PDB file of C-alpha atoms in Angstrom:
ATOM      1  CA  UNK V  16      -7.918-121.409  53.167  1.00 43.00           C
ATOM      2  CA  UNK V  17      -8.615-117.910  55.101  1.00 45.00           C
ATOM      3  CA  UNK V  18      -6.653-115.810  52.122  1.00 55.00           C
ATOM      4  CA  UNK V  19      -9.746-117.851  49.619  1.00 82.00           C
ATOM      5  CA  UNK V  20     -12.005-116.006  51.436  1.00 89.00           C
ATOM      6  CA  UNK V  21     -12.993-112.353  50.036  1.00 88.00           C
ATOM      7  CA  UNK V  22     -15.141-110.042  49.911  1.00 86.00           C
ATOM      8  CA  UNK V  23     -17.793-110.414  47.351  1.00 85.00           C
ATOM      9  CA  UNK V  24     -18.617-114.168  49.330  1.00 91.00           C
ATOM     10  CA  UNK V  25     -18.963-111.983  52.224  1.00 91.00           C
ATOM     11  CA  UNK V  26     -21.175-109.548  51.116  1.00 88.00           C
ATOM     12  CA  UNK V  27     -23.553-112.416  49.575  1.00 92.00           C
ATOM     13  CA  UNK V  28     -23.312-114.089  52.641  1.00 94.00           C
ATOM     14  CA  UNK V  29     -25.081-110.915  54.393  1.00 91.00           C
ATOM     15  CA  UNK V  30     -27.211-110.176  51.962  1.00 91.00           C
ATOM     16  CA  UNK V  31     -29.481-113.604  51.628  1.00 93.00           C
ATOM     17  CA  UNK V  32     -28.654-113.676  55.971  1.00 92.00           C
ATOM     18  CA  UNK V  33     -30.534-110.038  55.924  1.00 90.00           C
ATOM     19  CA  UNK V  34     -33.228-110.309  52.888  1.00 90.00           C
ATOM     20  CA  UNK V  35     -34.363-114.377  53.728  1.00 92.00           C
ATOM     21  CA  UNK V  36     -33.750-115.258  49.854  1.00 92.00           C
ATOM     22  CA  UNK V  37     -31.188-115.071  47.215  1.00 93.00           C
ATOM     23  CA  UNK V  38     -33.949-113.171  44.826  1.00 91.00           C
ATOM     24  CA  UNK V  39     -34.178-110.442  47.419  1.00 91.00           C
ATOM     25  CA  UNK V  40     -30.560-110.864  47.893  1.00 90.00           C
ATOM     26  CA  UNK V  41     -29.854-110.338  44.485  1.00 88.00           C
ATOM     27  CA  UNK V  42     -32.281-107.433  44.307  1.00 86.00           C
ATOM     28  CA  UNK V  43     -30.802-105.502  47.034  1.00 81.00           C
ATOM     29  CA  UNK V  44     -26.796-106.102  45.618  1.00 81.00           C
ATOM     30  CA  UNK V  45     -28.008-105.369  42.206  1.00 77.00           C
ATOM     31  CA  UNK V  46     -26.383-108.176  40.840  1.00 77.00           C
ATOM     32  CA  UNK V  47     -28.545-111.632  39.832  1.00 85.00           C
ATOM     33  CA  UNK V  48     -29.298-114.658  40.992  1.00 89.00           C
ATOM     34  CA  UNK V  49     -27.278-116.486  40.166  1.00 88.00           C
ATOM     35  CA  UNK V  50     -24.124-114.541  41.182  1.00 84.00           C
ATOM     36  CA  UNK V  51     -25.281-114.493  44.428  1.00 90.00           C
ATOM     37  CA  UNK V  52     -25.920-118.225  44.570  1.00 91.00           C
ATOM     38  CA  UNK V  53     -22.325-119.429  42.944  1.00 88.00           C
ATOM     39  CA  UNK V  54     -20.600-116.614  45.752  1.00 90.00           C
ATOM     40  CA  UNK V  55     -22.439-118.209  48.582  1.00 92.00           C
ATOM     41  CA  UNK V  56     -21.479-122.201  47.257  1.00 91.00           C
ATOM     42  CA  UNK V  57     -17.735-120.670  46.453  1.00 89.00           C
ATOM     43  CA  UNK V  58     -17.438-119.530  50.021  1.00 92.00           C
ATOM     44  CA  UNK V  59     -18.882-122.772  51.461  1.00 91.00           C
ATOM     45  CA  UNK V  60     -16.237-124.401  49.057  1.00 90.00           C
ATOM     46  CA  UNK V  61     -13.371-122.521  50.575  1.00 91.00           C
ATOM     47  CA  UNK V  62     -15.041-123.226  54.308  1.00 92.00           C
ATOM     48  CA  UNK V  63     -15.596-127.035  53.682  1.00 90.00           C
ATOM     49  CA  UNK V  64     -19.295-126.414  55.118  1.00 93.00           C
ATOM     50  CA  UNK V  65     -22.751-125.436  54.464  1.00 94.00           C
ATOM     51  CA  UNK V  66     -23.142-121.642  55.610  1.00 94.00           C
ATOM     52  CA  UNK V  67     -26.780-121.514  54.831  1.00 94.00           C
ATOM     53  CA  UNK V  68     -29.527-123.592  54.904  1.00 92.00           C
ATOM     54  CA  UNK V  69     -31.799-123.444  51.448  1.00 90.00           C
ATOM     55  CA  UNK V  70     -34.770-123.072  52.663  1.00 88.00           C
ATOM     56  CA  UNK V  71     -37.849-120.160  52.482  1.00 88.00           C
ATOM     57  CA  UNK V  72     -36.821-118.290  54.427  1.00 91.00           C
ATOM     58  CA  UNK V  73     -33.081-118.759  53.460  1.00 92.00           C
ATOM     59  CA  UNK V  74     -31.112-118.733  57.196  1.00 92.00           C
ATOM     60  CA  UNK V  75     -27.543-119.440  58.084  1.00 94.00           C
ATOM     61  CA  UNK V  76     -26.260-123.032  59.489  1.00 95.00           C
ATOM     62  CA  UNK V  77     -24.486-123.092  62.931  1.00 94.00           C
ATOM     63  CA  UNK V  78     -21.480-121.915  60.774  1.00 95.00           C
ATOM     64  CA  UNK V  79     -22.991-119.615  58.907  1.00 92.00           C
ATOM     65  CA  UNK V  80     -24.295-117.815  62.636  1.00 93.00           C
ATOM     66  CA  UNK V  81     -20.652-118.066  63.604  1.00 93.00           C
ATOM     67  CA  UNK V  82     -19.158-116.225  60.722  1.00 93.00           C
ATOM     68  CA  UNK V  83     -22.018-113.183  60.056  1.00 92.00           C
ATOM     69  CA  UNK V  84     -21.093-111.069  62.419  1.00 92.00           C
ATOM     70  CA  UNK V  85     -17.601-111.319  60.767  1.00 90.00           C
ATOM     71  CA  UNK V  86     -18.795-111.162  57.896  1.00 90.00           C
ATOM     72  CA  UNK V  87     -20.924-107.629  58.963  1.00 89.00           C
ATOM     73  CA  UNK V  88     -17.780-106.502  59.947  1.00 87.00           C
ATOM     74  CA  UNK V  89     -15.701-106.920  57.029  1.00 87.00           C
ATOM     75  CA  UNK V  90     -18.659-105.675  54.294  1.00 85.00           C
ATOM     76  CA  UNK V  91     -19.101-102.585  56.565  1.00 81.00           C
ATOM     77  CA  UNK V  92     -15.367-101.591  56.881  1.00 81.00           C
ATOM     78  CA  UNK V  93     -15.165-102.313  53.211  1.00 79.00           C
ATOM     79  CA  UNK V  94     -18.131 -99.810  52.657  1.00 75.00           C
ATOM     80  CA  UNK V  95     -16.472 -97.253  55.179  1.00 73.00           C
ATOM     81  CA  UNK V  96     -13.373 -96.884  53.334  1.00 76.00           C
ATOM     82  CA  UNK V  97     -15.084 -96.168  50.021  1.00 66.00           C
ATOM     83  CA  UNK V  98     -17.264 -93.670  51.803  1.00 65.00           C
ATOM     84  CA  UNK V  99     -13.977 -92.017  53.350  1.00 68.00           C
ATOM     85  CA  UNK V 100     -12.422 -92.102  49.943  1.00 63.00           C
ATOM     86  CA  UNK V 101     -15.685 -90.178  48.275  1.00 59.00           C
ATOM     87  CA  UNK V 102     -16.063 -87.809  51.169  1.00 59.00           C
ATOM     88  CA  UNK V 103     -12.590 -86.603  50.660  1.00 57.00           C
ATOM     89  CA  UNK V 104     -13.204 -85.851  47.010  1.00 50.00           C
ATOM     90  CA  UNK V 105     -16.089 -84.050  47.632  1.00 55.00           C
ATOM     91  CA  UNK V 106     -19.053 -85.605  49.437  1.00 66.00           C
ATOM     92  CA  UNK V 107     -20.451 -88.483  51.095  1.00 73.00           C
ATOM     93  CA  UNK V 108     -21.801 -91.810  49.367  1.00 77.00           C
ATOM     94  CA  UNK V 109     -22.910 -95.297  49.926  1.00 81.00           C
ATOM     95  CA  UNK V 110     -25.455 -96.303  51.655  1.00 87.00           C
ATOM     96  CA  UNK V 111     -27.082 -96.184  55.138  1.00 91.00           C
ATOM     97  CA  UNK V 112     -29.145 -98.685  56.628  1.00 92.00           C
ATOM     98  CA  UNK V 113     -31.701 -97.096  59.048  1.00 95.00           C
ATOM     99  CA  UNK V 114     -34.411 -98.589  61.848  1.00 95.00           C
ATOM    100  CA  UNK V 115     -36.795 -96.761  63.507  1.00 95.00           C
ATOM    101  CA  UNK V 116     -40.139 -97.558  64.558  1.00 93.00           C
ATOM    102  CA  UNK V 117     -43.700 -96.696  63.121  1.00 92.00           C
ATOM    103  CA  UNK V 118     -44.732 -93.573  64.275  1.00 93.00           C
ATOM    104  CA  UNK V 119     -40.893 -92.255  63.810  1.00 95.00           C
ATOM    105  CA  UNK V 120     -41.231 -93.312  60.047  1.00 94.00           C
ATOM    106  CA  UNK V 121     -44.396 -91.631  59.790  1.00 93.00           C
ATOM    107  CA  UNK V 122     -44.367 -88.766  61.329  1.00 92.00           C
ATOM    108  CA  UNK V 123     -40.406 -87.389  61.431  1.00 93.00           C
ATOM    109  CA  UNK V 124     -38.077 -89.391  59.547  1.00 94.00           C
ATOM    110  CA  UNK V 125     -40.146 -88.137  55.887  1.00 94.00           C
ATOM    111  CA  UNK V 126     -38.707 -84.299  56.683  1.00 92.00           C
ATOM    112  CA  UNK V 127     -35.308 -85.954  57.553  1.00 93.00           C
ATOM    113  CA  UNK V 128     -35.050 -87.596  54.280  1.00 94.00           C
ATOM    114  CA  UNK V 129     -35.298 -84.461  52.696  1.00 93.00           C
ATOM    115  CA  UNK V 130     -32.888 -83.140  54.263  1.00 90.00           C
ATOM    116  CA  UNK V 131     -30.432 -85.588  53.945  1.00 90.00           C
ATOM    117  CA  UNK V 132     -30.887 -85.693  49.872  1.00 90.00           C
ATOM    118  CA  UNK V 133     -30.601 -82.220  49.616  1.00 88.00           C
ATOM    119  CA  UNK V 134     -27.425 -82.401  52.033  1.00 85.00           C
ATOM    120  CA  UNK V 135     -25.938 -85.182  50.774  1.00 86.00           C
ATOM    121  CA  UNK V 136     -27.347 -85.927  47.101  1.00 88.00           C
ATOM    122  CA  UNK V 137     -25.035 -88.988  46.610  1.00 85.00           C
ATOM    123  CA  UNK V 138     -25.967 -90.852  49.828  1.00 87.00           C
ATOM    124  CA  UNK V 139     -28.936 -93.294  49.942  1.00 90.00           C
ATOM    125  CA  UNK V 140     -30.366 -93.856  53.113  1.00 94.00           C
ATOM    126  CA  UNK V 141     -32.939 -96.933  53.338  1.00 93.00           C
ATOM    127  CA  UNK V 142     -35.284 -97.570  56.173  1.00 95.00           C
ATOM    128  CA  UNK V 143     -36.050-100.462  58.305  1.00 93.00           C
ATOM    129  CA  UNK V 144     -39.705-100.098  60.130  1.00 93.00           C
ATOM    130  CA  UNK V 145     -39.218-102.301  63.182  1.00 90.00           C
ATOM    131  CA  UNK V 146     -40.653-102.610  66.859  1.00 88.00           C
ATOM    132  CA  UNK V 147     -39.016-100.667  70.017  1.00 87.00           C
ATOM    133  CA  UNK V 148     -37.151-103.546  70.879  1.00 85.00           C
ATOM    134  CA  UNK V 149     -35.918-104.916  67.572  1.00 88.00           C
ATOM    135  CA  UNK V 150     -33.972-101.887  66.800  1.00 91.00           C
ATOM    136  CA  UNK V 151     -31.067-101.785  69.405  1.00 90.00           C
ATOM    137  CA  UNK V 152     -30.611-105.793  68.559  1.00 90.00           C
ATOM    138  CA  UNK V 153     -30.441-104.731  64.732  1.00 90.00           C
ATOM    139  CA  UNK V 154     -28.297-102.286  65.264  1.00 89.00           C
ATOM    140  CA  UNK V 155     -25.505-104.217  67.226  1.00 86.00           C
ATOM    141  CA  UNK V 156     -26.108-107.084  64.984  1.00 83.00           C
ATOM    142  CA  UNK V 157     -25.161-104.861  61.816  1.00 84.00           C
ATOM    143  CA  UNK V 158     -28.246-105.695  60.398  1.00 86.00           C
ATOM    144  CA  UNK V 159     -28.823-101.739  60.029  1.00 90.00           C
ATOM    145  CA  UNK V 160     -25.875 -99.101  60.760  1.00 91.00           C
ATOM    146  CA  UNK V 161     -28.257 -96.308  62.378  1.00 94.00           C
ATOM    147  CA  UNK V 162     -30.814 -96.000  64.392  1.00 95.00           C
ATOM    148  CA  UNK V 163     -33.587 -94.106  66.046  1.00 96.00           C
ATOM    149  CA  UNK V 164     -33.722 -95.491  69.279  1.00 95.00           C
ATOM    150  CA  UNK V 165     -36.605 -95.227  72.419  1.00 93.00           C
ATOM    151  CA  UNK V 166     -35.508 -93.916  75.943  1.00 92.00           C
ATOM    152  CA  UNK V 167     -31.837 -94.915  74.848  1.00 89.00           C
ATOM    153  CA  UNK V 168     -30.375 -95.129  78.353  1.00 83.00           C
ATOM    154  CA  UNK V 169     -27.505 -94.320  77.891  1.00 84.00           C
ATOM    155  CA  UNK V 170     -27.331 -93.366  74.252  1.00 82.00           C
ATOM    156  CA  UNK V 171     -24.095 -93.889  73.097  1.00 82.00           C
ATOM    157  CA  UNK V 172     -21.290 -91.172  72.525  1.00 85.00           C
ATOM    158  CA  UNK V 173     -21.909 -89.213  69.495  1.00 88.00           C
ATOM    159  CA  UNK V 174     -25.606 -89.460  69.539  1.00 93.00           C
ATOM    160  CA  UNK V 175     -27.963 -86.909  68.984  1.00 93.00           C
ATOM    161  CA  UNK V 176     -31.041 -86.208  70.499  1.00 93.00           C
ATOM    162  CA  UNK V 177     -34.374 -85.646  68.214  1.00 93.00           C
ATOM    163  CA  UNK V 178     -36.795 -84.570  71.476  1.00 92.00           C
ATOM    164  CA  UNK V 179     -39.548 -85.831  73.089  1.00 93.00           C
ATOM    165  CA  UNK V 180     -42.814 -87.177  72.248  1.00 94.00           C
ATOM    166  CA  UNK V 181     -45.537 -86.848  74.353  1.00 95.00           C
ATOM    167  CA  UNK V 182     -48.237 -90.015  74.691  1.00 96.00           C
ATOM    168  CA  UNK V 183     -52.042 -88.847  73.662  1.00 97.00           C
ATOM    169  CA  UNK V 184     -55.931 -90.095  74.142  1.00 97.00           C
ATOM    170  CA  UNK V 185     -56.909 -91.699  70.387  1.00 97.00           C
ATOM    171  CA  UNK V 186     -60.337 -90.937  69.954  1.00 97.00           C
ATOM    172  CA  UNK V 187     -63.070 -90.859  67.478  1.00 96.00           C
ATOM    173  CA  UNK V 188     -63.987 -87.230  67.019  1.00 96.00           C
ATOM    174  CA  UNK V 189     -67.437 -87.983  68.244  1.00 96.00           C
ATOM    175  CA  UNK V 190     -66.392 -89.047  71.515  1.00 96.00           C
ATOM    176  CA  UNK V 191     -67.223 -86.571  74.123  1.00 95.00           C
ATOM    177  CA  UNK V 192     -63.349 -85.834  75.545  1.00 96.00           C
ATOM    178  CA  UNK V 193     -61.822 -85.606  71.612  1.00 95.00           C
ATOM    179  CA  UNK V 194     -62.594 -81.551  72.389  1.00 93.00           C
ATOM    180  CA  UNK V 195     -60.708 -81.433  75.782  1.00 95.00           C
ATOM    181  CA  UNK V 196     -57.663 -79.698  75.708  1.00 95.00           C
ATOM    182  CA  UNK V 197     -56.106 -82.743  78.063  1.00 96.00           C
ATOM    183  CA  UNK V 198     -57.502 -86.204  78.868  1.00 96.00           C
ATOM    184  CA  UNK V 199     -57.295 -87.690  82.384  1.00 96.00           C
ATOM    185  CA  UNK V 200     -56.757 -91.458  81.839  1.00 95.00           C
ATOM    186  CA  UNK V 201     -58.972 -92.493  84.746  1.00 94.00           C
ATOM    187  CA  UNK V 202     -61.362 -90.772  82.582  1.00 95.00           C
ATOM    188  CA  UNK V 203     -60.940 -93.615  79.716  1.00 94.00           C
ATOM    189  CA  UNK V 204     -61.976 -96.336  81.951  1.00 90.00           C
ATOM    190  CA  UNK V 205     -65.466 -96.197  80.293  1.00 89.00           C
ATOM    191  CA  UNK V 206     -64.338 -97.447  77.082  1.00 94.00           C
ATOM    192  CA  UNK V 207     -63.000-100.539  76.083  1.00 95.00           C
ATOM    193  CA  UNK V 208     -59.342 -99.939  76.064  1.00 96.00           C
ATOM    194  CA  UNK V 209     -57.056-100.800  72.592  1.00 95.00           C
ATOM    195  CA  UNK V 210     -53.008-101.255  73.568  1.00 94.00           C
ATOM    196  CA  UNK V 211     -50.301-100.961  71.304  1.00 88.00           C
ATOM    197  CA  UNK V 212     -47.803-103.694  71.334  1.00 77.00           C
ATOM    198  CA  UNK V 213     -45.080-101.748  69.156  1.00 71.00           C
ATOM    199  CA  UNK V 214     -43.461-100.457  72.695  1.00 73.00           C
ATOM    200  CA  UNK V 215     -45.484 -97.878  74.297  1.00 86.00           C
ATOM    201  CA  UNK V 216     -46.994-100.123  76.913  1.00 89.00           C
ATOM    202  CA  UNK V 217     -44.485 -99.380  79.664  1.00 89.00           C
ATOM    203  CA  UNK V 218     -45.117 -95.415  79.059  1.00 92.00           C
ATOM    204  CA  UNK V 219     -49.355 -95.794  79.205  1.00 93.00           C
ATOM    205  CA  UNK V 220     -49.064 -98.183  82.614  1.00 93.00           C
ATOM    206  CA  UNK V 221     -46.602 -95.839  84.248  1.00 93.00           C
ATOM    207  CA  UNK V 222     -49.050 -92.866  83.632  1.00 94.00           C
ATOM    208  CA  UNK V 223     -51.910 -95.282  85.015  1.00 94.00           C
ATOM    209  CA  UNK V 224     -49.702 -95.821  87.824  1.00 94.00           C
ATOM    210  CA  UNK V 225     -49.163 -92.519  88.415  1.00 94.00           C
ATOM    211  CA  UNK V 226     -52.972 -91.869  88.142  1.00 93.00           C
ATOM    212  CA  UNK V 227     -53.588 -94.305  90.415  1.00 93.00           C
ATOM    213  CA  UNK V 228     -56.158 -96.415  87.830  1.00 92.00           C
ATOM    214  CA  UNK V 229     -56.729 -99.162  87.023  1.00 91.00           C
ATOM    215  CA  UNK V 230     -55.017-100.320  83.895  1.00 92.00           C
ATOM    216  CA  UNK V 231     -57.389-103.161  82.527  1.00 91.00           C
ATOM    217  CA  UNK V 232     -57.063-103.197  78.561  1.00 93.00           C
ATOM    218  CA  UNK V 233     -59.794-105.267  76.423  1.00 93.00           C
ATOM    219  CA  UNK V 234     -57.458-105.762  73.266  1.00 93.00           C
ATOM    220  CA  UNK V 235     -53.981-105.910  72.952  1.00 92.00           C
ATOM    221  CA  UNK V 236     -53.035-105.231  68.670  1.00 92.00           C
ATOM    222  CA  UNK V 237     -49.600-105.334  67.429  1.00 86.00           C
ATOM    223  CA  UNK V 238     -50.065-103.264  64.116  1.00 89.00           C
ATOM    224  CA  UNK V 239     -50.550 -99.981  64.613  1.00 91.00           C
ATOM    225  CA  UNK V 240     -52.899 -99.236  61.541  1.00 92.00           C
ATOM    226  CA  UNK V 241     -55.153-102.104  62.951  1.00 94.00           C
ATOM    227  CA  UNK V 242     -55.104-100.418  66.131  1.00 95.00           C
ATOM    228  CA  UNK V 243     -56.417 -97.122  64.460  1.00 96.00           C
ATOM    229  CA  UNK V 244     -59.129 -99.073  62.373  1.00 96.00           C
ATOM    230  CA  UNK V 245     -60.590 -99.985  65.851  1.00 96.00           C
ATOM    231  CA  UNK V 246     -60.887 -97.091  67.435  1.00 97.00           C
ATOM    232  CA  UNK V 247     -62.172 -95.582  63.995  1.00 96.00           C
ATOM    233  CA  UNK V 248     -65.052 -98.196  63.990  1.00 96.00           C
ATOM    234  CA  UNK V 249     -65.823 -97.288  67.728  1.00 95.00           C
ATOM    235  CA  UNK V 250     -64.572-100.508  68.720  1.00 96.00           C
ATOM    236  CA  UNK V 251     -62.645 -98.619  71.691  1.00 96.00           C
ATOM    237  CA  UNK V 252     -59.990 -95.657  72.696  1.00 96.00           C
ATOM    238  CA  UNK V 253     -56.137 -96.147  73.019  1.00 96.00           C
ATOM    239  CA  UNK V 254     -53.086 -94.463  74.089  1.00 96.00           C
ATOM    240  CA  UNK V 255     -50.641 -93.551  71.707  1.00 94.00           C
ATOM    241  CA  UNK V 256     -47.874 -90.928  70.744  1.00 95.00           C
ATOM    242  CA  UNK V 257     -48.199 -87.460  68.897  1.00 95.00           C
ATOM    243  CA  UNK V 258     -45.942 -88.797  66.200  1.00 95.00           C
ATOM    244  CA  UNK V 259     -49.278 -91.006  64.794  1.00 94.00           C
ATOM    245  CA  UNK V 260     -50.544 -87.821  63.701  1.00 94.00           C
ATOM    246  CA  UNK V 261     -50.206 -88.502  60.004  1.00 94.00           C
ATOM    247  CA  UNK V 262     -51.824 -91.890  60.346  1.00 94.00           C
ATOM    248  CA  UNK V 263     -54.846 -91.338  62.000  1.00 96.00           C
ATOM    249  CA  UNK V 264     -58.206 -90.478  59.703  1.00 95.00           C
ATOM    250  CA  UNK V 265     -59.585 -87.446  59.523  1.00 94.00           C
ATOM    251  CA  UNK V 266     -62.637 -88.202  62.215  1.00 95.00           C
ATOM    252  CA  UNK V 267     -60.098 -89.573  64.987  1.00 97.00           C
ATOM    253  CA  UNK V 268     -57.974 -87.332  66.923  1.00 97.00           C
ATOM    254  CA  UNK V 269     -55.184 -87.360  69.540  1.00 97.00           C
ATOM    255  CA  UNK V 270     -55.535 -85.697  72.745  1.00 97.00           C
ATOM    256  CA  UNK V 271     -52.765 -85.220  75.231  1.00 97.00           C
ATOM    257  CA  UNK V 272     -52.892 -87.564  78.436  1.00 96.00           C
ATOM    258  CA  UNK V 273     -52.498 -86.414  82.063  1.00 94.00           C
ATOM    259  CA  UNK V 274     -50.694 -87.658  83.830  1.00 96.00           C
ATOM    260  CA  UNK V 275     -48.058 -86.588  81.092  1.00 95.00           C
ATOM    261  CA  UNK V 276     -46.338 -89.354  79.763  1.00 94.00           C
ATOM    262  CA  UNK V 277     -43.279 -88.919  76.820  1.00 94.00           C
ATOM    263  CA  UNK V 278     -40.751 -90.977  75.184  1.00 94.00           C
ATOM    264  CA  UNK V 279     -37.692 -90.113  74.176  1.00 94.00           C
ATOM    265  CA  UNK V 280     -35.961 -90.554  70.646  1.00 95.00           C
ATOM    266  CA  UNK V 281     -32.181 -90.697  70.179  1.00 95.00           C
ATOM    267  CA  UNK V 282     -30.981 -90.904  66.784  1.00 96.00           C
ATOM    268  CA  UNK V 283     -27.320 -93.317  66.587  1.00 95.00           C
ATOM    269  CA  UNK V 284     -25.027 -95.592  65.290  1.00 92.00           C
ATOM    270  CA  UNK V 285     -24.238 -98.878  67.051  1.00 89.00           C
ATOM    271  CA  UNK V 286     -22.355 -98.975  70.545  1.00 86.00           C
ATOM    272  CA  UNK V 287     -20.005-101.844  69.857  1.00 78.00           C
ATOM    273  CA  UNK V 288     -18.286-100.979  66.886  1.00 79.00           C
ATOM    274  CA  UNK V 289     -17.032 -97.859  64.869  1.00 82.00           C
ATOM    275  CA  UNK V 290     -19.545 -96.036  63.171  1.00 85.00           C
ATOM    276  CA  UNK V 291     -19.271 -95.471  59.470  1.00 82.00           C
ATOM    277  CA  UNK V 292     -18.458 -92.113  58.360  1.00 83.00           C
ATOM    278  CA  UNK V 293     -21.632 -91.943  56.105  1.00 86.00           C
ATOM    279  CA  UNK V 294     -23.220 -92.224  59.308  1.00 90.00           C
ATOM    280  CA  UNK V 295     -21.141 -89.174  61.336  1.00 87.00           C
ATOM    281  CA  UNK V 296     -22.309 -87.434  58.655  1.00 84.00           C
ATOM    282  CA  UNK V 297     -25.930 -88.100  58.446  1.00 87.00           C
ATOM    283  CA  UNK V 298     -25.670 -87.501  62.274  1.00 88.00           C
ATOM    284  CA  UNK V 299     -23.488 -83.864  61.778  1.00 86.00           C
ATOM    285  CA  UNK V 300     -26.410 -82.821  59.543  1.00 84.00           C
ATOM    286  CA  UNK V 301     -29.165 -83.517  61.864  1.00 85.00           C
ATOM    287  CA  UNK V 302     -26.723 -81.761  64.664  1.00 67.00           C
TER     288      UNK V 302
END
C-alpha cells in the first residue's frame, strides 16, 4: 500500500493543508482543481481514510495531521534535489518559502528581494507576513523553509544575523516630544498609550521596567496599520520599532526611546531538519 503512495498525492496533500482550499491549492501548484482534488481522493484511496476534512477552511483529519509532517518532508527533499541538480548546472531554482513579520516585510526584506533576483534570477522567493511567534512554529512545521526570526536564542547553526532594531516613541508630528532627539518613556504617561500585539510587548515593558514607570496601556491593537491610524487621529502614542518607518504617514514620526530598547533579527532555516540548498544560498548571499 506504502509503494501506492507518491509524490504528486503528497504535494496536494500540503498544498490544500497550507492554502485552506483546493482553489488556492490549485493556484499555488499551478495545476487545477480538479487535479488537486482526484490526487487528494487517490491518496485517501491508497490510505483507506479520509486525510482531509471538506470543509471552508479545508483542514486535515486526525490522519491527515499524522501524515503532513511526512508529507513536508518528502515534497521538500523532492524540491531539494531538483534545486541541487539546477545549482550544479549553473544556478539556483525553485522556490523559497519565507516568514517574517510586519515591520521586517516593510521596511528590509523589499531591498533583500532585490538582491536575491538579481543574484539568483531563477529562484522565487515568496513571503509569509506572520506574528513574532507564528514564525518559529511555521518554520519547524515546514509550512515555510526560511525565516526571519526575533531575539532567536539560540539561532540555529548557519544563521545569519541582519542587526538590531531599536524600539521608538510613535507620535503625531504635532505632539510636543516628536522634535526630541530621544523620548523618555515616563515622559509618555500623559497620553493614552496604543500597544502592539505583533510581539514587541515584552521589549516596551522591559524598558518601562527599566524606567521604573508605570506601564498602564489604554488599547491593546493587533494590526499594526490600525495601530498607526490611531495615533494619526490623535487617539494616543505607542511604542514601536524603526523598521515601521515606511508605514507611518507623513505627519507621524518615530522617535528613539530611552531607556534603549532593541530587538534582534536572525535570518534562518529550520532547526530540526536539513535546510534546502536554495536556502544556503539565499543565506550565502545575504552573508
Amino acid at each position: 500500500m506504502a509503494s501506492e503512495v507518491n509524490l504528486a498525492q503528497l504535494r496536494a496533500l500540503v498544498a490544500v493543508a497550507d492554502a485552506g482550499g483546493f482553489g488556492a491549492a490549485a493556484a499555488e501548484l499551478g495545476v487545477s482543481q480538479s487535479a488537486v482534488s482526484h490526487a487528494v481522493a487517490a491518496l485517501e484511496r491508497v490510505l483507506g481514510a479520509p486525510v482531509l476534512h471538506r470543509g471552508t477552511p479545508a483542514r486535515p483529519t486526525p490522519l491527515g495531521e499524522r501524515i503532513l509532517p511526512h508529507a513536508r518532508t518528502a515534497v521538500a527533499s523532492a524540491a531539494a534535489v531538483r534545486t541541487i541538480a539546477a545549482h550544479h548546472s549553473g544556478g539556483l531554482t525553485g522556490t523559497v518559502r519565507l516568514a517574517a513579520p510586519t515591520t521586517v516585510c516593510q521596511g528590509l526584506l523589499p531591498g533583500l528581494l532585490r538582491d536575491w533576483r538579481d543574484e539568483h534570477p531563477r529562484l522565487t522567493v515568496r513571503v509569509f507576513e506572520g506574528e513574532d511567534d507564528e514564525l518559529g512554529v511555521w518554520l519547524e512545521s515546514g509550512t515555510v523553509d526560511a525565516a526571519v526570526l526575533v531575539d532567536a536564542d539560540p539561532a540555529p547553526p548557519g544563521a545569519v544575523a541582519l542587526g538590531t532594531d531599536s524600539m521608538h516613541a510613535l507620535l503625531r508630528r504635532d505632539h510636543p516630544l516628536a522634535g526630541e532627539e530621544t523620548v523618555d518613556v515616563a515622559d509618555l504617561e500623559d497620553d493614552d498609550f496604543l500597544l502592539s500585539e505583533g510581539g514587541c510587548e515584552r521589549h516596551i515593558r522591559d524598558a518601562y521596567r527599566r524606567a521604573g514607570v508605570r506601564f498602564a496601556p489604554r488599547h491593546r491593537i493587533r494590526d499594526l496599520n490600525t495601530l498607526i491610524g490611531m495615533v494619526h487621529a490623535g487617539v494616543g502614542v505607542s511604542v514601536m520599532p524603526a523598521l515601521a518607518q515606511p508605514m507611518l504617514p507623513a505627519d507621524c514620526v518615530l522617535v528613539p526611546i530611552r531607556p534603549a530598547a532593541h530587538r534582534t533579527l536572525t535570518l534562518t532555516g529550520p532547526a530540526g531538519r536539513p535546510w534546502s540548498p536554495a536556502v544556503t544560498g539565499l543565506l550565502a548571499t545575504v552573508r
